Amino acid sequence: QVQLVESGGGLVQAGGSLRLSCAASGRTFGTYAMSWFRQAPGKEREFVAAISSGAGITYYADSVKGRFTISRDNAKNTVFLQMNSLKPEDTAVYYCAAAGGKPWNLRDLGNYDYWGQGTQVTVSS
């Protein structure tokens, strides 16, 4: 069982930055692929970024590539999402997720075993 707790959300002006954190419980954090998804009001939950277990390969949605950076600190059981050059369309609840078993498609939310409760990010224009 893995518990995920997100933090770092808030209100920021367009062009600003935020850093989200996701703290995980358990002693096997390093074996999980970790991702961030987001869900805006009235829209489906969508993939934002992922980082694999082991080699730490990263993947990004086209909409955030070059602006967001995902990273992980296995010693601290934490995954981060650094968000720069934020836009109003980035406004959403951001969720951290963990996937075991090395799924081949980290963009598919159906492959994730554990989810956090979400943290609100609001970008004003």
Coordinates of N, CA and C in Angstrom, one line a residue:
Q1 N 0.8 -1.2 0.0 CA 0.0 0.0 0.0 C 0.9 1.2 0.0
V2 N 0.6 2.2 -0.9 CA 1.3 3.4 -1.0 C 0.3 4.6 -0.8
Q3 N 0.7 5.5 0.1 CA -0.1 6.7 0.3 C 0.6 7.9 -0.3
L4 N -0.1 8.7 -1.1 CA 0.5 9.9 -1.7 C -0.1 11.2 -1.2
V5 N 0.7 12.1 -0.9 CA 0.2 13.4 -0.4 C 0.9 14.5 -1.2
E6 N 0.0 15.3 -2.0 CA 0.5 16.4 -2.8 C 0.6 17.7 -1.9
S7 N 1.4 18.6 -2.3 CA 1.5 19.9 -1.7 C 2.1 20.9 -2.7
G8 N 2.0 22.2 -2.4 CA 2.6 23.2 -3.3 C 1.7 23.9 -4.2
G9 N 0.5 23.5 -4.3 CA -0.4 24.3 -5.2 C -0.7 25.6 -4.7
G10 N -1.4 26.4 -5.5 CA -1.8 27.8 -5.1 C -2.2 28.6 -6.2
L11 N -2.3 29.9 -6.0 CA -2.7 30.9 -7.0 C -1.4 31.7 -7.4
V12 N -1.3 31.8 -8.7 CA -0.1 32.4 -9.3 C -0.5 33.2 -10.6
Q13 N 0.2 34.2 -10.9 CA -0.1 35.0 -12.1 C 0.5 34.3 -13.3
A14 N -0.1 34.5 -14.4 CA 0.5 34.0 -15.7 C 1.9 34.4 -15.8
G15 N 2.7 33.4 -16.3 CA 4.2 33.7 -16.4 C 4.9 33.3 -15.1
G16 N 4.2 33.0 -14.0 CA 4.9 32.7 -12.8 C 5.2 31.2 -12.7
S17 N 5.7 30.8 -11.5 CA 6.2 29.4 -11.3 C 5.6 28.9 -10.0
L18 N 5.5 27.5 -10.0 CA 5.1 26.8 -8.8 C 5.9 25.5 -8.8
R19 N 6.1 25.0 -7.6 CA 6.8 23.6 -7.5 C 5.9 22.8 -6.7
L20 N 5.3 21.7 -7.3 CA 4.5 20.7 -6.6 C 5.4 19.6 -6.0
S21 N 5.0 19.1 -4.9 CA 5.7 18.0 -4.3 C 4.6 16.9 -4.0
C22 N 5.1 15.6 -4.0 CA 4.3 14.5 -3.7 C 5.1 13.6 -2.8
A23 N 4.7 13.5 -1.6 CA 5.4 12.6 -0.6 C 4.7 11.3 -0.6
A24 N 5.5 10.2 -0.6 CA 4.9 8.8 -0.7 C 5.3 8.1 0.6
S25 N 4.4 7.3 1.1 CA 4.7 6.4 2.2 C 5.3 5.1 1.6
G26 N 5.9 4.2 2.5 CA 6.3 2.9 2.0 C 7.8 2.9 1.7
R27 N 8.4 1.7 1.7 CA 9.8 1.5 1.6 C 10.2 1.1 0.1
T28 N 9.2 1.0 -0.8 CA 9.4 0.6 -2.1 C 9.2 1.7 -3.2
F29 N 9.3 2.9 -2.7 CA 9.0 4.1 -3.6 C 9.8 4.0 -4.9
G30 N 11.1 3.6 -4.8 CA 12.0 3.6 -5.9 C 11.6 2.6 -7.0
T31 N 10.7 1.7 -6.7 CA 10.3 0.7 -7.7 C 9.0 1.1 -8.5
Y32 N 8.5 2.3 -8.1 CA 7.3 2.8 -8.8 C 7.6 3.9 -9.8
A33 N 7.0 3.8 -11.0 CA 6.9 4.9 -11.9 C 6.0 6.0 -11.3
M34 N 6.3 7.2 -11.4 CA 5.5 8.3 -10.8 C 5.1 9.3 -11.8
S35 N 3.9 9.8 -11.7 CA 3.4 10.7 -12.7 C 2.6 11.8 -12.0
W36 N 2.4 12.8 -12.8 CA 1.4 13.9 -12.5 C 0.4 13.9 -13.6
F37 N -0.9 14.0 -13.1 CA -2.0 14.2 -14.0 C -2.7 15.5 -13.5
R38 N -3.6 16.0 -14.3 CA -4.4 17.2 -13.9 C -5.8 17.1 -14.5
Q39 N -6.7 17.7 -13.8 CA -8.1 17.7 -14.2 C -8.7 19.1 -14.0
A40 N -9.1 19.7 -15.1 CA -9.8 21.0 -15.0 C -11.3 20.8 -14.9
P41 N -12.0 21.8 -14.4 CA -13.5 21.7 -14.3 C -14.1 21.3 -15.6
G42 N -15.0 20.3 -15.6 CA -15.7 19.9 -16.7 C -14.9 19.1 -17.8
K43 N -13.6 18.8 -17.4 CA -12.8 18.1 -18.4 C -12.3 16.7 -17.8
E44 N -11.8 15.9 -18.6 CA -11.3 14.6 -18.1 C -9.9 14.8 -17.6
R45 N -9.5 13.9 -16.7 CA -8.2 13.9 -16.2 C -7.2 13.6 -17.3
E46 N -6.1 14.4 -17.3 CA -5.1 14.2 -18.4 C -3.7 14.1 -17.9
F47 N -2.9 13.4 -18.7 CA -1.5 13.2 -18.4 C -0.7 14.5 -18.5
V48 N 0.2 14.7 -17.5 CA 1.0 15.9 -17.6 C 2.5 15.5 -17.7
A49 N 3.0 14.6 -16.8 CA 4.4 14.2 -16.9 C 4.6 12.9 -16.1
A50 N 5.6 12.2 -16.5 CA 5.9 10.9 -15.8 C 7.4 10.7 -15.7
I51 N 7.8 10.0 -14.7 CA 9.2 9.6 -14.5 C 9.3 8.1 -14.1
S52 N 10.1 7.4 -14.9 CA 10.1 5.9 -14.7 C 10.9 5.6 -13.4
S53 N 10.7 4.4 -12.9 CA 11.6 3.8 -11.9 C 12.9 3.5 -12.5
G54 N 13.9 3.2 -11.7 CA 15.2 2.8 -12.2 C 15.9 4.0 -12.9
A55 N 16.0 4.0 -14.2 CA 16.7 5.0 -15.0 C 16.2 6.4 -14.9
G56 N 14.9 6.6 -14.4 CA 14.3 7.9 -14.3 C 14.1 8.6 -15.6
I57 N 13.7 7.9 -16.6 CA 13.3 8.4 -17.9 C 12.0 9.3 -17.7
T58 N 12.0 10.4 -18.4 CA 10.9 11.4 -18.2 C 10.1 11.5 -19.5
Y59 N 8.8 11.7 -19.3 CA 7.9 11.9 -20.4 C 7.0 13.1 -20.1
Y60 N 6.6 13.8 -21.1 CA 5.8 15.0 -20.9 C 4.7 15.1 -22.0
A61 N 3.6 15.7 -21.5 CA 2.5 16.1 -22.5 C 3.1 17.2 -23.4
D62 N 2.6 17.2 -24.6 CA 3.1 18.3 -25.5 C 2.8 19.7 -25.0
S63 N 1.7 19.8 -24.3 CA 1.2 21.1 -23.8 C 2.1 21.7 -22.7
V64 N 3.0 20.8 -22.0 CA 3.8 21.3 -21.0 C 5.3 21.2 -21.3
K65 N 5.6 20.5 -22.4 CA 7.0 20.3 -22.7 C 7.8 21.6 -22.8
G66 N 8.9 21.6 -22.1 CA 9.8 22.9 -22.1 C 9.4 23.8 -21.0
R67 N 8.3 23.6 -20.4 CA 7.9 24.5 -19.3 C 7.9 23.8 -17.9
F68 N 7.5 22.5 -17.9 CA 7.4 21.7 -16.7 C 8.6 20.7 -16.6
T69 N 9.0 20.4 -15.4 CA 10.1 19.4 -15.2 C 9.7 18.5 -14.1
I70 N 9.7 17.2 -14.3 CA 9.4 16.2 -13.3 C 10.7 15.7 -12.8
S71 N 10.8 15.4 -11.5 CA 12.0 14.8 -10.9 C 11.6 14.0 -9.7
R72 N 12.5 13.2 -9.2 CA 12.2 12.4 -8.0 C 13.5 12.3 -7.1
D73 N 13.2 12.2 -5.9 CA 14.3 12.0 -4.9 C 13.9 10.7 -4.1
N74 N 14.5 9.6 -4.5 CA 14.1 8.3 -3.9 C 14.5 8.2 -2.5
A75 N 15.5 8.9 -2.1 CA 15.9 8.9 -0.6 C 14.9 9.5 0.2
K76 N 14.1 10.5 -0.3 CA 13.1 11.2 0.4 C 11.7 10.8 0.0
N77 N 11.6 9.7 -0.8 CA 10.2 9.2 -1.2 C 9.4 10.4 -1.8
T78 N 9.9 11.2 -2.6 CA 9.2 12.4 -3.1 C 9.4 12.6 -4.6
V79 N 8.4 13.0 -5.2 CA 8.4 13.4 -6.6 C 8.0 14.8 -6.7
F80 N 8.6 15.5 -7.7 CA 8.4 17.0 -7.8 C 7.9 17.3 -9.2
L81 N 7.2 18.4 -9.3 CA 6.8 19.0 -10.6 C 7.1 20.5 -10.6
Q82 N 8.2 20.9 -11.2 CA 8.5 22.3 -11.3 C 7.8 22.8 -12.5
M83 N 7.0 23.9 -12.3 CA 6.1 24.4 -13.4 C 6.5 25.9 -13.6
N84 N 7.0 26.2 -14.7 CA 7.4 27.5 -15.1 C 6.6 28.1 -16.2
S85 N 6.6 29.4 -16.4 CA 5.9 30.0 -17.5 C 4.4 29.6 -17.5
L86 N 3.8 29.6 -16.4 CA 2.4 29.1 -16.2 C 1.5 29.9 -17.0
K87 N 0.4 29.2 -17.5 CA -0.6 29.9 -18.4 C -2.0 29.6 -17.7
P88 N -2.9 30.5 -18.0 CA -4.3 30.2 -17.4 C -4.8 28.8 -17.7
E89 N -4.5 28.3 -18.9 CA -5.0 27.0 -19.2 C -4.3 25.8 -18.4
D90 N -3.3 26.2 -17.6 CA -2.7 25.2 -16.7 C -3.6 25.0 -15.4
T91 N -4.6 25.9 -15.2 CA -5.4 25.8 -14.1 C -6.1 24.5 -14.0
A92 N -6.0 23.8 -12.8 CA -6.5 22.5 -12.7 C -6.2 21.9 -11.3
V93 N -6.8 20.8 -10.9 CA -6.4 20.1 -9.8 C -5.3 19.1 -10.3
Y94 N -4.1 19.1 -9.6 CA -3.0 18.3 -10.0 C -2.9 17.1 -9.1
Y95 N -2.8 15.9 -9.7 CA -2.8 14.6 -8.9 C -1.5 13.9 -9.2
C96 N -0.9 13.4 -8.1 CA 0.2 12.5 -8.2 C -0.3 11.1 -8.2
A97 N 0.5 10.2 -9.0 CA 0.1 8.8 -9.1 C 1.3 7.9 -9.2
A98 N 1.1 6.7 -8.7 CA 2.2 5.7 -8.7 C 1.8 4.5 -9.4
A99 N 2.7 3.9 -10.2 CA 2.4 2.7 -11.0 C 3.5 1.7 -10.7
G100 N 3.1 0.5 -10.3 CA 4.1 -0.6 -10.1 C 4.1 -1.5 -11.4
G101 N 5.0 -2.4 -11.4 CA 5.0 -3.4 -12.5 C 5.5 -2.9 -13.8
K102 N 6.1 -1.7 -13.9 CA 6.7 -1.2 -15.1 C 5.8 -1.3 -16.3
P103 N 4.6 -0.5 -16.2 CA 3.7 -0.5 -17.4 C 4.4 0.2 -18.6
W104 N 4.1 -0.2 -19.8 CA 4.8 0.3 -21.0 C 4.2 1.7 -21.4
N105 N 3.0 2.0 -20.9 CA 2.4 3.3 -21.3 C 2.1 4.1 -20.1
L106 N 3.0 5.0 -19.7 CA 2.8 5.8 -18.5 C 1.9 7.0 -18.7
R107 N 1.4 7.2 -19.9 CA 0.4 8.2 -20.2 C -1.0 7.8 -19.9
D108 N -1.2 6.5 -19.7 CA -2.5 5.9 -19.5 C -2.8 5.9 -18.0
L109 N -3.8 6.6 -17.6 CA -4.1 6.7 -16.2 C -4.6 5.4 -15.6
G110 N -5.1 4.5 -16.5 CA -5.5 3.2 -16.1 C -4.4 2.3 -15.6
N111 N -3.2 2.7 -15.8 CA -2.0 1.9 -15.4 C -1.6 2.2 -14.0
Y112 N -2.2 3.2 -13.3 CA -1.7 3.6 -12.0 C -2.5 3.0 -10.9
D113 N -1.7 2.6 -9.9 CA -2.3 1.8 -8.7 C -2.7 2.7 -7.6
Y114 N -2.0 3.9 -7.4 CA -2.3 4.7 -6.3 C -2.4 6.2 -6.7
W115 N -3.2 6.9 -6.1 CA -3.5 8.3 -6.4 C -3.4 9.2 -5.1
G116 N -3.0 10.4 -5.3 CA -3.1 11.4 -4.2 C -4.4 12.0 -4.2
Q117 N -4.7 13.0 -3.3 CA -6.0 13.6 -3.1 C -6.0 14.9 -4.0
G118 N -4.9 15.3 -4.6 CA -4.9 16.4 -5.5 C -4.6 17.7 -4.8
T119 N -4.0 18.6 -5.6 CA -3.7 20.0 -5.1 C -4.1 21.0 -6.2
Q120 N -4.8 22.1 -5.8 CA -5.3 23.0 -6.7 C -4.2 24.0 -7.2
V121 N -4.1 24.2 -8.5 CA -3.3 25.2 -9.1 C -4.2 26.1 -9.9
T122 N -4.1 27.4 -9.6 CA -4.9 28.4 -10.3 C -4.0 29.5 -10.9
V123 N -4.0 29.7 -12.2 CA -3.2 30.7 -12.9 C -4.1 31.8 -13.4
S124 N -3.9 33.0 -12.9 CA -4.7 34.1 -13.2 C -4.0 34.9 -14.4
S125 N -4.9 35.4 -15.3 CA -4.4 36.1 -16.5 C -4.1 37.6 -16.2

